[in-house]
């Protein structure tokens, strides 16, 4: 009988990882050899780092030996680093701690290993992956379909938390020839859905292929970025077309050959699949979904729409550059009735459908994680292009204003000594460099989430001197904006880029507006009129302050952080380009700028040697140069939901202010005070008006009628009560005599007589006793 360690291997990672190693990361590699019974990985006591070794126990002893031969000294990627796998049998590890095996034993082991080399190769070639599985397919369906090619050893169907499988599985055959037959099969249906089969490869090899293909695609995109602008403008319109070129087929998946990878398939589509897609759109079996949550999965959509009918495929539309969901998807049903039923169940009706149909019958809403899903019938590319641009957003619209992400970037120091670039990165103090790096990291982290966007009209100010108040900040912004406009720091192309980002006008409309403005002798960039107040261009400024001694922020010192809201984007852009990293404003407005400027003047004149760490010495670098701190100005990154609520609150405040002003004007018009009247005069006036209008006589008559009505009602109530009493008296019957039993009556009389006789006898005895006591002669 084999030992318990004969089917167990000892695994080490070289070098030892500093981070915690998850068990599934090791299982993904060793499960390629054969089915695993159990695995364990040894982490440190605080469970935050790894000790670098673990154990994997196979079902079969042969699989353990094969893993030593196949995976020993192989490379694996984890957390961006490369590690070497050291694999050996646990039984050999145990025996090695005692006596070394004899030479004959070693020879015998080598002979067995040489005999099993061919079996190892066959084992590696007997495992396949099946993609594009229907969600209705179960393990018995897969095993039955594969058994026609040969004996099936194992069917592994990865699942998620909802107990649904992920759309692919692994099948291990007894013989490699049987696996080859299955791979060569082109048309195989499992649960009414065509699947694709391919050889299974280790996850690390699949990841390397995936990264290599991604690099090739990026190089190709860089070479052809300007080749098809018209196609880029219509990307989002094509999202409503099932013939989209941006991804794989709606039913395909992109999973890796491991149990944990659930991405969509990256294989090229065949011509038959393209025809099937076009046919499903033409037969109105495919739905186009919008307003999906960005973290939704194919399983969520399947659970939401499976109640309408059999689903053939689900395709999530992703962004090419970020690989994140766009909030849209396609769902293909097996028959048009299911798709029509799902459309009717959704309460959303698009503008195009509302125009085509006179009746709008809203049904129950389709909700996914609290969001209403908008459902339309999918159309082909030619039809999608003809839609109104106001209904379908164009891809040229940068709703998050990502093109402004690098506006506050500081130029690096040029390598050419003859270059005339000033205010470079090396001209900043170390404190400013750290602040800018922290701000950039915070902004990059936020913009990774689609709910954050760059506000094109709002600026943030860091590294600001604490003595600057709201009035001083207003003066600085007005001065900087005017100077930026005068120095032409913004041009017409900046305004055009802002219009394109808004997405409210097409390219033709933007060009027509620019041409008409220039023909009239105007400028697309709004100017700063002298007659207007600063509130017209900079409605609000805010300075973040500490809490004062009284617990309020009214007169508390500034934290060196501020915000400013501009009416026009070009004014905010001109102010940013004028103030950001400009040493001319450092002495008066930057934190530490006054001291650093004075230190720089002293250093130029050579008056005294300034020590680092004392006063202005903090701004002296290792090369002896004095670096002056600058203002850090950038566009604000905001949350869409919070920004919407703030805008609604601001609009409500404006409405309240306008209402108060109107009421104030009305009060001023009626400034003449009215004479106060007494209560008696008011009552007499009312009686006079009633008398003149005849209402007084009408009220008297109504009062009399009311009084008569109540009297009559009282009489009827009394009559009714009297009738009820009379009826009650007539209906009373005399009480019935109780029937008495004669025997009982006789017994009662006998008992009474006996009691009376006993009492009489007792009294006689008592009298005789009393007489005896009175006799004197006894």
XYZ file of C-alpha atoms in Angstrom:
778
model
C 0.000 0.000 0.000
C 1.528 3.386 -0.977
C 2.396 5.895 1.706
C 0.401 9.110 2.170
C 3.421 11.114 0.996
C 3.884 9.195 -2.263
C 1.300 11.359 -4.064
C 2.452 14.623 -2.416
C 5.067 17.044 -3.763
C 7.107 19.617 -1.853
C 7.165 23.052 -3.575
C 9.567 25.968 -2.974
C 9.764 29.414 -4.582
C 13.186 30.963 -5.243
C 13.649 33.724 -4.190
C 11.289 33.681 -1.177
C 8.289 36.014 -1.822
C 7.900 38.934 0.570
C 4.126 39.096 0.082
C 1.417 36.598 1.003
C 0.980 33.801 -1.545
C -2.570 32.628 -2.237
C -3.212 28.889 -2.533
C -5.080 29.173 -5.840
C -1.985 30.699 -7.492
C -0.109 27.436 -6.931
C -3.111 25.239 -7.775
C -3.540 26.960 -11.162
C -0.086 25.707 -12.186
C -0.098 22.205 -10.688
C -3.670 21.380 -11.790
C -2.366 21.296 -15.386
C -0.691 17.950 -14.594
C -3.686 16.225 -13.025
C -6.525 16.510 -10.492
C -5.452 17.885 -7.093
C -6.833 16.421 -3.876
C -5.462 19.015 -1.469
C -2.914 21.840 -1.331
C -1.444 24.053 1.367
C 0.940 26.998 1.416
C 2.860 28.085 4.503
C 2.616 31.779 5.388
C 4.075 33.657 8.342
C 2.336 34.017 11.704
C 0.912 37.465 10.906
C -0.398 36.034 7.593
C 1.104 38.970 5.672
C 4.197 37.331 4.138
C 5.144 33.890 2.826
C 7.741 31.411 4.073
C 8.365 30.333 0.498
C 7.240 26.681 0.525
C 4.129 24.483 0.499
C 2.683 21.083 -0.398
C 0.445 19.799 -3.218
C -1.297 16.422 -2.881
C -2.504 14.704 -6.087
C -5.173 12.050 -6.460
C -2.756 9.827 -8.351
C 0.829 8.941 -7.409
C 1.854 9.106 -11.068
C 0.665 12.702 -11.346
C 2.935 13.647 -8.435
C 5.930 12.130 -10.234
C 4.972 13.797 -13.504
C 4.758 17.215 -11.784
C 8.331 16.829 -10.496
C 9.596 16.054 -13.997
C 7.530 18.703 -15.746
C 7.466 21.685 -13.360
C 10.842 21.524 -11.590
C 12.970 24.662 -12.318
C 10.158 26.316 -14.331
C 9.445 30.052 -14.129
C 6.254 31.731 -12.915
C 5.092 35.376 -12.760
C 3.544 36.739 -9.560
C 3.001 40.364 -8.484
C 5.181 41.547 -11.396
C 8.181 39.425 -10.320
C 9.636 36.175 -11.659
C 10.138 33.168 -9.382
C 11.671 29.710 -9.938
C 9.684 26.621 -8.887
C 11.593 23.902 -7.026
C 9.508 20.700 -6.977
C 10.364 17.318 -5.404
C 8.481 14.392 -3.937
C 7.594 14.751 -0.280
C 8.559 11.092 0.291
C 12.065 11.801 -1.022
C 12.233 14.831 1.260
C 11.300 12.649 4.258
C 13.764 9.884 3.410
C 16.501 12.441 2.794
C 16.275 13.549 6.428
C 17.175 9.961 7.478
C 19.539 7.658 5.570
C 20.323 8.202 1.926
C 18.757 5.591 -0.392
C 20.934 2.852 -1.772
C 22.393 3.025 -5.233
C 20.152 0.166 -6.369
C 17.110 2.131 -5.217
C 18.292 5.164 -7.177
C 18.811 3.019 -10.234
C 15.354 1.514 -9.862
C 13.820 5.006 -9.530
C 15.607 6.223 -12.661
C 14.403 3.185 -14.603
C 10.794 3.842 -13.577
C 11.121 7.520 -14.498
C 12.559 6.662 -17.911
C 9.714 4.248 -18.546
C 7.138 6.929 -17.704
C 8.602 9.712 -19.896
C 6.278 8.799 -22.720
C 3.316 8.749 -20.315
C 4.208 12.266 -19.172
C 4.045 13.582 -22.719
C 0.725 11.840 -23.297
C -0.670 13.312 -20.077
C 0.250 16.817 -21.151
C -1.540 16.331 -24.470
C -4.717 14.758 -23.117
C -6.291 17.897 -21.546
C -8.412 20.306 -23.619
C -10.417 23.471 -22.947
C -13.995 23.969 -24.159
C -15.102 27.586 -24.634
C -18.399 29.316 -25.398
C -20.384 26.941 -23.178
C -24.064 27.615 -22.604
C -25.045 28.532 -19.055
C -27.568 25.703 -19.219
C -24.835 23.101 -19.804
C -24.007 20.812 -16.876
C -21.211 18.347 -16.210
C -23.229 15.340 -17.352
C -24.041 17.082 -20.668
C -20.333 17.765 -21.282
C -19.241 14.253 -20.301
C -21.890 12.715 -22.581
C -20.821 14.890 -25.537
C -17.106 14.131 -25.014
C -17.484 10.398 -24.423
C -17.952 9.784 -28.146
C -14.278 10.695 -28.693
C -12.904 8.401 -25.973
C -12.727 7.686 -22.256
C -13.072 10.878 -20.158
C -11.005 10.958 -16.951
C -12.123 14.305 -15.536
C -14.451 17.230 -16.340
C -13.580 20.420 -14.443
C -16.260 23.155 -14.618
C -15.135 26.347 -12.785
C -17.919 28.180 -10.977
C -18.511 31.561 -9.335
C -20.180 32.430 -6.036
C -23.670 32.296 -7.557
C -23.001 28.602 -8.412
C -23.095 29.433 -12.139
C -20.198 28.245 -14.265
C -17.995 30.728 -16.098
C -18.689 29.654 -19.686
C -15.740 27.290 -20.204
C -14.437 23.984 -18.805
C -11.478 21.565 -18.927
C -11.762 17.939 -20.059
C -9.040 15.329 -19.485
C -9.026 12.210 -21.688
C -7.354 8.897 -20.976
C -5.524 8.970 -24.327
C -4.035 11.867 -26.229
C -5.451 10.535 -29.523
C -8.948 10.934 -28.121
C -8.166 14.514 -27.162
C -6.837 15.171 -30.662
C -10.099 13.872 -32.163
C -12.067 16.309 -30.016
C -9.829 19.270 -30.939
C -10.098 18.467 -34.644
C -13.910 18.533 -34.386
C -15.154 21.887 -35.731
C -18.917 21.747 -35.250
C -20.090 20.468 -31.870
C -23.254 21.574 -30.087
C -23.715 21.236 -26.328
C -27.158 22.264 -25.078
C -28.101 23.882 -28.413
C -24.958 26.009 -28.584
C -21.842 25.661 -30.733
C -18.656 25.345 -28.678
C -14.973 25.657 -29.552
C -12.268 23.245 -28.349
C -8.549 23.749 -28.094
C -5.504 22.336 -26.302
C -5.081 23.451 -22.696
C -1.817 25.220 -21.893
C -0.397 26.418 -18.532
C -1.558 29.787 -17.289
C 1.904 31.365 -17.346
C 2.319 30.510 -21.045
C -1.147 31.848 -21.799
C -0.352 35.077 -19.940
C 2.882 35.512 -21.899
C 1.012 35.050 -25.190
C -1.643 37.495 -24.059
C 0.949 40.144 -23.105
C 2.810 39.640 -26.382
C -0.379 40.097 -28.380
C -1.291 43.190 -26.333
C 2.086 44.801 -27.089
C 1.663 44.074 -30.802
C -1.820 45.625 -30.764
C -0.514 48.755 -29.012
C 2.256 49.182 -31.589
C -0.276 48.774 -34.376
C -2.610 51.353 -32.823
C 0.248 53.875 -32.542
C 1.049 53.491 -36.243
C -2.519 53.935 -37.458
C -3.841 56.418 -34.883
C -4.488 59.105 -37.516
C -5.628 56.834 -40.321
C -9.378 56.776 -39.720
C -10.790 59.784 -37.845
C -14.280 59.276 -39.169
C -14.366 55.792 -37.704
C -13.292 57.138 -34.312
C -16.104 59.676 -34.314
C -18.687 56.978 -34.865
C -17.387 54.416 -32.331
C -20.147 55.006 -29.835
C -22.817 54.962 -32.517
C -21.508 51.565 -33.583
C -22.008 50.285 -30.041
C -25.673 49.899 -30.975
C -24.717 47.656 -33.883
C -24.241 43.947 -33.500
C -21.654 44.073 -36.320
C -19.203 46.010 -34.109
C -15.532 45.617 -35.060
C -14.204 46.413 -31.587
C -14.485 42.998 -29.989
C -15.247 39.356 -30.324
C -18.631 37.844 -31.016
C -21.483 38.466 -28.608
C -21.418 34.915 -27.395
C -17.637 34.422 -27.210
C -15.558 34.620 -24.068
C -11.999 35.589 -23.261
C -10.996 33.232 -20.532
C -7.461 31.939 -19.912
C -6.766 28.254 -19.670
C -6.828 28.410 -15.859
C -9.708 27.950 -13.447
C -9.638 31.564 -12.258
C -9.626 33.450 -15.553
C -13.068 34.523 -16.789
C -12.317 37.104 -19.516
C -13.778 37.158 -23.026
C -12.298 34.987 -25.749
C -9.719 36.733 -27.916
C -9.843 34.332 -30.861
C -10.792 35.759 -34.265
C -14.383 35.409 -35.386
C -15.169 33.186 -38.304
C -17.351 34.135 -41.241
C -20.131 31.849 -40.019
C -20.281 33.698 -36.679
C -20.536 37.042 -38.473
C -23.421 35.702 -40.541
C -25.123 34.379 -37.400
C -24.820 37.794 -35.759
C -26.293 39.563 -38.773
C -29.095 37.004 -38.943
C -29.948 37.411 -35.242
C -30.165 41.194 -35.672
C -32.310 40.858 -38.776
C -34.655 38.405 -37.024
C -34.913 40.813 -34.046
C -33.541 38.298 -31.563
C -30.765 40.569 -30.249
C -31.258 43.333 -27.660
C -29.043 46.357 -27.021
C -28.753 47.232 -23.298
C -27.676 50.599 -21.871
C -27.112 52.179 -18.449
C -25.525 49.015 -17.078
C -23.425 49.255 -13.884
C -19.719 49.382 -14.702
C -19.034 46.373 -12.452
C -21.784 44.181 -13.942
C -20.929 40.731 -15.308
C -22.399 38.345 -17.858
C -23.855 36.304 -15.001
C -25.784 39.332 -13.686
C -27.304 39.952 -17.120
C -28.066 36.254 -17.550
C -29.955 36.096 -14.259
C -31.898 39.263 -15.167
C -32.976 38.187 -18.686
C -33.151 34.384 -18.419
C -36.803 34.631 -17.299
C -37.808 35.841 -20.788
C -36.476 32.829 -22.683
C -33.468 30.802 -23.794
C -30.337 33.020 -24.105
C -27.841 32.120 -26.818
C -25.131 34.713 -26.114
C -24.224 37.767 -24.022
C -21.586 40.305 -25.107
C -20.285 43.153 -22.896
C -18.938 46.200 -24.764
C -15.548 47.333 -23.414
C -13.348 50.357 -24.031
C -10.309 49.549 -26.181
C -7.795 51.646 -24.242
C -8.846 50.974 -20.619
C -10.529 47.538 -21.085
C -13.362 48.804 -18.824
C -17.061 48.342 -19.493
C -18.857 51.103 -21.380
C -22.157 50.365 -19.664
C -23.656 48.677 -22.754
C -24.158 45.063 -23.816
C -25.886 42.766 -26.330
C -28.177 39.837 -25.442
C -29.222 37.313 -28.118
C -32.261 35.079 -27.559
C -33.154 31.874 -29.399
C -36.462 33.287 -30.704
C -37.843 36.799 -31.397
C -40.748 36.413 -28.938
C -38.379 36.356 -25.967
C -36.615 39.505 -27.154
C -39.923 41.279 -27.728
C -41.158 40.285 -24.274
C -37.998 41.673 -22.654
C -38.396 44.936 -24.578
C -42.003 45.314 -23.457
C -41.074 44.635 -19.849
C -38.686 47.590 -19.844
C -40.255 50.986 -19.128
C -37.702 52.886 -21.245
C -38.733 53.916 -24.761
C -36.153 55.675 -26.894
C -36.873 58.734 -28.988
C -36.679 56.663 -32.174
C -39.244 54.125 -30.888
C -41.524 56.870 -29.582
C -41.547 58.474 -33.016
C -42.301 55.179 -34.768
C -45.123 54.040 -32.455
C -48.102 56.091 -31.357
C -48.723 54.017 -28.240
C -46.321 53.922 -25.302
C -47.151 51.135 -22.876
C -44.604 51.123 -20.076
C -44.128 47.877 -18.228
C -42.299 46.969 -15.076
C -38.750 48.357 -14.955
C -35.703 46.105 -15.321
C -33.332 46.969 -12.476
C -29.764 45.769 -11.968
C -28.157 46.822 -8.668
C -30.592 49.693 -8.308
C -30.137 51.040 -11.865
C -32.793 50.963 -14.563
C -31.667 49.092 -17.678
C -32.595 50.677 -21.021
C -33.494 48.032 -23.605
C -33.679 48.458 -27.402
C -33.695 46.131 -30.364
C -30.183 45.943 -31.834
C -29.681 47.210 -35.398
C -26.928 46.825 -37.973
C -24.150 49.363 -38.550
C -25.788 51.108 -41.510
C -28.959 51.789 -39.530
C -27.073 52.902 -36.425
C -25.185 55.595 -38.358
C -28.481 57.178 -39.430
C -29.631 57.791 -35.837
C -29.942 61.312 -34.493
C -26.662 62.433 -32.893
C -28.585 63.865 -29.936
C -29.969 60.432 -29.131
C -26.662 58.593 -29.536
C -23.571 60.236 -28.055
C -20.528 60.465 -30.303
C -17.209 58.990 -29.256
C -15.487 62.349 -29.792
C -17.212 63.615 -26.628
C -14.758 63.430 -23.736
C -17.327 63.574 -20.951
C -14.636 63.216 -18.300
C -12.324 65.870 -19.867
C -9.357 63.524 -19.753
C -7.522 65.721 -22.274
C -6.903 68.200 -19.403
C -5.140 65.610 -17.254
C -1.585 66.832 -18.051
C -2.206 70.599 -17.974
C -0.413 71.097 -14.628
C 2.588 68.957 -15.603
C 6.011 70.537 -15.131
C 8.536 70.126 -17.943
C 11.563 67.993 -17.177
C 15.056 69.434 -17.445
C 16.222 69.331 -21.111
C 19.350 67.369 -21.957
C 20.390 70.002 -24.491
C 22.393 72.726 -22.652
C 21.382 75.310 -25.279
C 17.655 74.818 -24.613
C 15.838 77.921 -23.309
C 13.243 76.206 -21.100
C 12.761 77.818 -17.689
C 10.774 76.691 -14.628
C 11.645 73.015 -15.097
C 11.336 70.164 -12.615
C 14.870 70.655 -11.288
C 14.055 74.295 -10.478
C 11.514 73.203 -7.837
C 12.377 72.654 -4.159
C 12.137 69.135 -2.781
C 8.983 70.056 -0.826
C 7.240 71.210 -4.012
C 8.281 68.062 -5.865
C 6.820 65.844 -3.143
C 3.560 67.830 -3.103
C 3.198 67.580 -6.884
C 3.931 63.851 -6.860
C 1.333 63.297 -4.130
C -1.263 65.372 -6.025
C -0.558 63.478 -9.264
C -0.896 60.103 -7.526
C -4.199 61.141 -5.938
C -5.571 62.396 -9.255
C -4.483 59.275 -11.157
C -6.073 57.008 -8.559
C -9.393 58.833 -8.731
C -9.514 58.925 -12.528
C -9.203 55.145 -12.675
C -12.846 55.058 -11.569
C -15.418 56.124 -14.197
C -17.473 58.085 -11.633
C -14.748 60.766 -11.374
C -14.201 63.500 -13.960
C -12.116 66.651 -14.424
C -14.119 69.836 -13.892
C -13.052 72.212 -16.725
C -14.273 75.341 -14.890
C -12.882 74.747 -11.409
C -9.270 75.132 -10.249
C -7.485 73.988 -7.107
C -4.586 75.920 -5.541
C -1.969 74.222 -3.374
C 1.147 75.528 -1.626
C -0.551 78.890 -1.045
C 0.635 81.348 1.623
C -1.493 81.380 4.772
C -1.958 85.172 4.815
C -3.911 85.126 1.517
C -7.638 85.654 2.136
C -10.661 85.549 -0.183
C -10.275 89.162 -1.322
C -6.569 88.676 -2.038
C -7.292 85.470 -3.950
C -9.934 87.246 -6.041
C -7.414 89.952 -6.956
C -4.778 87.333 -7.851
C -7.185 85.405 -10.101
C -8.373 88.535 -11.897
C -4.804 89.700 -12.470
C -3.593 86.293 -13.673
C -6.583 85.719 -15.981
C -6.241 89.112 -17.642
C -2.500 88.633 -18.090
C -3.019 85.127 -19.517
C -5.542 86.438 -22.048
C -3.250 89.339 -23.001
C -0.262 87.021 -23.480
C -2.386 84.670 -25.638
C -1.794 81.681 -23.394
C -5.090 80.269 -24.698
C -6.093 80.057 -28.341
C -9.130 79.161 -30.405
C -8.045 75.498 -30.489
C -8.512 75.299 -26.695
C -12.114 76.502 -26.976
C -12.736 74.074 -29.851
C -11.306 71.212 -27.776
C -13.690 72.146 -24.947
C -16.691 72.146 -27.298
C -15.682 68.750 -28.649
C -15.354 67.362 -25.136
C -18.868 68.545 -24.282
C -20.232 66.557 -27.233
C -23.180 68.928 -27.712
C -22.123 69.974 -31.221
C -20.836 68.011 -34.169
C -17.542 68.879 -35.849
C -19.410 70.623 -38.662
C -21.373 72.773 -36.194
C -18.184 73.745 -34.351
C -16.426 74.786 -37.560
C -19.481 76.749 -38.693
C -19.628 78.588 -35.357
C -15.913 79.466 -35.512
C -16.201 80.726 -39.089
C -19.287 82.832 -38.347
C -17.634 84.360 -35.254
C -14.464 85.245 -37.176
C -16.511 86.649 -40.070
C -18.240 89.027 -37.656
C -14.859 90.174 -36.377
C -15.260 88.499 -32.993
C -13.239 85.963 -31.046
C -14.331 82.517 -29.906
C -12.532 83.135 -26.602
C -14.716 85.305 -24.320
C -12.975 88.484 -23.227
C -12.849 90.240 -19.842
C -15.052 93.305 -20.076
C -14.168 96.258 -17.869
C -17.828 97.046 -17.101
C -18.473 93.596 -15.616
C -17.723 92.699 -12.011
C -15.405 89.909 -10.938
C -18.434 87.865 -9.789
C -19.533 87.599 -13.426
C -16.370 85.659 -14.336
C -15.319 84.113 -11.002
C -18.562 83.405 -9.104
C -16.990 81.807 -6.041
C -13.716 81.156 -4.253
C -13.147 78.961 -1.222
C -10.141 78.778 1.125
C -9.794 75.747 3.371
C -9.115 76.881 6.945
C -8.274 75.351 10.314
C -10.613 75.623 13.274
C -10.065 78.706 15.422
C -10.009 78.878 19.235
C -13.794 79.282 19.268
C -14.226 76.150 17.137
C -15.231 78.124 14.013
C -13.510 78.643 10.661
C -14.505 82.273 10.172
C -11.232 83.950 11.164
C -9.045 80.834 11.413
C -5.685 80.583 9.562
C -5.576 79.113 6.075
C -4.315 75.608 5.337
C -2.742 76.746 2.067
C -5.438 75.094 -0.044
C -8.131 76.866 -2.101
C -10.672 76.430 -4.915
C -12.022 78.828 -7.529
C -15.021 78.497 -9.848
C -14.874 80.177 -13.289
C -17.738 80.968 -15.627
C -15.723 80.216 -18.797
C -13.327 77.319 -19.314
C -10.841 79.395 -21.311
C -10.541 81.872 -18.416
C -9.744 79.012 -16.027
C -7.204 77.632 -18.514
C -5.528 81.026 -18.946
C -5.315 81.465 -15.171
C -3.810 77.988 -14.730
C -1.147 78.491 -17.408
C -0.239 81.865 -15.941
C -0.020 80.889 -12.246
C 1.130 77.262 -12.255
C 4.895 76.928 -11.608
C 5.467 80.674 -12.094
C 8.093 82.114 -9.751
C 6.873 85.704 -10.368
C 3.965 85.134 -7.949
C 5.976 83.197 -5.356
C 7.085 86.089 -3.133
C 3.576 87.333 -2.459
C 1.344 84.264 -2.756
C 3.369 81.004 -2.359
C 4.077 79.393 1.016
C 7.670 80.214 1.930
C 8.095 82.229 -1.241
C 8.971 85.461 0.521
C 11.779 83.887 2.555
C 13.112 81.909 -0.413
C 13.140 85.020 -2.646
C 15.016 87.035 -0.033
C 17.489 84.178 0.441
C 18.065 83.993 -3.301
C 18.835 87.723 -3.446
C 21.320 87.394 -0.569
C 22.967 84.416 -2.225
C 23.382 86.375 -5.446
C 24.990 89.298 -3.661
C 27.094 86.913 -1.560
C 26.396 88.774 1.679
C 26.427 85.789 3.990
C 26.682 82.046 4.007
C 23.291 80.489 4.705
C 23.189 77.192 6.550
C 20.654 74.537 5.552
C 17.879 74.053 8.115
C 17.912 77.673 9.306
C 15.455 80.138 7.770
C 15.874 80.223 4.006
C 18.433 77.426 4.105
C 15.626 74.878 3.616
C 15.361 75.966 -0.022
C 19.044 75.411 -0.858
C 19.771 72.247 -2.801
C 22.794 70.020 -2.695
C 24.291 71.943 -5.608
C 24.055 75.214 -3.624
C 21.217 76.692 -5.713
C 18.297 78.441 -4.013
C 15.017 77.091 -5.361
C 11.916 79.221 -4.848
C 8.570 77.432 -4.133
C 5.748 77.983 -6.636
C 1.963 77.831 -6.662
C 0.536 74.417 -7.647
C -2.564 74.994 -9.805
C -4.596 72.240 -11.463
C -8.128 71.381 -12.533
C -10.255 69.750 -9.827
C -11.171 66.045 -10.042
C -14.748 65.618 -8.810
C -17.312 62.897 -8.206
C -20.163 62.973 -10.733
C -22.856 62.218 -8.172
C -21.660 64.829 -5.685
C -21.130 67.412 -8.411
C -24.706 66.887 -9.626
C -26.092 67.386 -6.116
C -23.977 70.513 -5.634
C -25.221 71.938 -8.931
C -28.835 71.279 -7.921
C -28.223 72.899 -4.527
C -26.566 75.903 -6.164
C -29.473 76.306 -8.587
C -31.936 76.154 -5.698
C -29.975 78.846 -3.872
C -30.055 81.068 -6.949
C -33.808 80.585 -7.266
C -34.286 81.448 -3.593
C -32.171 84.587 -3.968
C -34.150 85.689 -7.024
C -37.405 85.063 -5.140
C -36.206 87.105 -2.168
C -35.180 89.971 -4.440
C -38.597 89.943 -6.115
C -40.369 89.995 -2.759
C -38.162 92.848 -1.635
C -39.020 94.877 -4.748
C -42.734 94.264 -4.216
C -42.469 95.436 -0.620
C -40.693 98.589 -1.697
C -43.451 99.353 -4.203
C -46.011 98.982 -1.436
C -43.925 101.031 0.992
C -46.931 103.228 2.005
C -48.131 101.764 5.335
C -51.805 100.764 5.643
C -54.015 102.121 8.442
C -54.695 99.514 11.094
C -58.391 98.776 11.601
C -60.137 97.534 14.736
C -61.966 94.243 14.985
C -65.351 95.926 15.319
C -64.887 97.996 12.164
C -63.890 94.880 10.226
C -67.010 93.014 11.398
C -69.282 95.960 10.608
C -67.741 96.179 7.149
C -68.460 92.486 6.554
C -72.111 92.873 7.693
C -72.584 95.890 5.447
C -71.209 94.005 2.437
C -73.491 91.044 3.175
C -76.514 93.297 3.560
C -75.843 95.005 0.260
C -75.268 91.754 -1.581
C -78.314 90.034 0.003
C -76.244 87.358 1.669
C -77.508 88.292 5.144
C -81.151 87.361 4.336
C -79.995 84.151 2.713
C -78.041 83.224 5.820
C -81.095 83.820 8.054
C -83.283 81.567 5.940
C -80.599 78.884 5.902
C -80.347 79.128 9.675
C -84.136 78.680 10.138
C -84.200 75.708 7.794
C -81.344 74.158 9.673
C -83.116 74.657 13.002
C -86.332 73.061 11.682
C -84.334 70.150 10.347
C -82.741 69.436 13.726
C -86.125 69.720 15.546
C -87.759 67.286 13.171
C -84.852 64.914 13.509
C -85.155 65.064 17.337
C -88.897 64.262 17.218
C -88.294 61.290 14.931
C -85.621 60.010 17.284
C -88.000 60.244 20.317
C -90.830 58.464 18.448
C -88.494 55.696 17.445
C -87.347 55.282 21.047
C -90.957 55.080 22.354
C -91.854 52.421 19.782
C -88.864 50.338 20.842
C -89.913 50.508 24.521
C -93.505 49.473 23.737
C -92.313 46.609 21.610
C -90.038 45.472 24.387
C -92.860 45.429 26.955
C -95.148 43.387 24.717
C -92.452 40.844 24.016
C -91.749 40.006 27.733
C -93.031 36.501 28.730
C -93.708 35.267 32.360
C -91.017 33.083 33.846
C -91.548 29.377 33.487
C -92.203 27.237 36.607
C -89.517 24.832 37.386
C -90.538 21.173 37.355
C -90.096 19.620 40.850
C -89.452 15.948 41.408
C -91.918 14.479 43.961
C -89.463 12.001 45.403
C -86.956 14.769 46.045
C -89.638 16.918 47.679
C -90.607 14.033 49.941
C -86.992 13.412 50.908
C -86.486 17.078 51.720
C -89.569 17.072 54.007
C -88.323 13.942 55.799
C -84.888 15.493 56.350
C -86.483 18.684 57.686
C -88.649 16.738 60.101
C -85.677 14.750 61.350
C -83.723 17.926 61.976
C -86.614 19.463 63.963
C -86.976 16.289 66.104
C -83.280 16.273 66.888
C -83.375 19.916 67.902
C -86.428 19.286 70.173
C -84.800 16.293 71.894
C -81.650 18.334 72.504
C -83.627 21.142 74.124
C -85.516 18.650 76.435
C -82.268 17.093 77.626
C -80.774 20.497 78.329
C -83.891 21.528 80.445
C -83.786 18.320 82.519
C -80.080 18.797 83.264
C -80.780 22.329 84.461
C -83.592 21.103 86.807
C -81.293 18.464 88.350
C -78.713 21.066 89.219
C -81.332 23.137 91.073
C -82.541 20.283 93.423
C -81.214 20.901 96.904
C -82.080 17.523 98.310
C -79.965 15.493 95.897
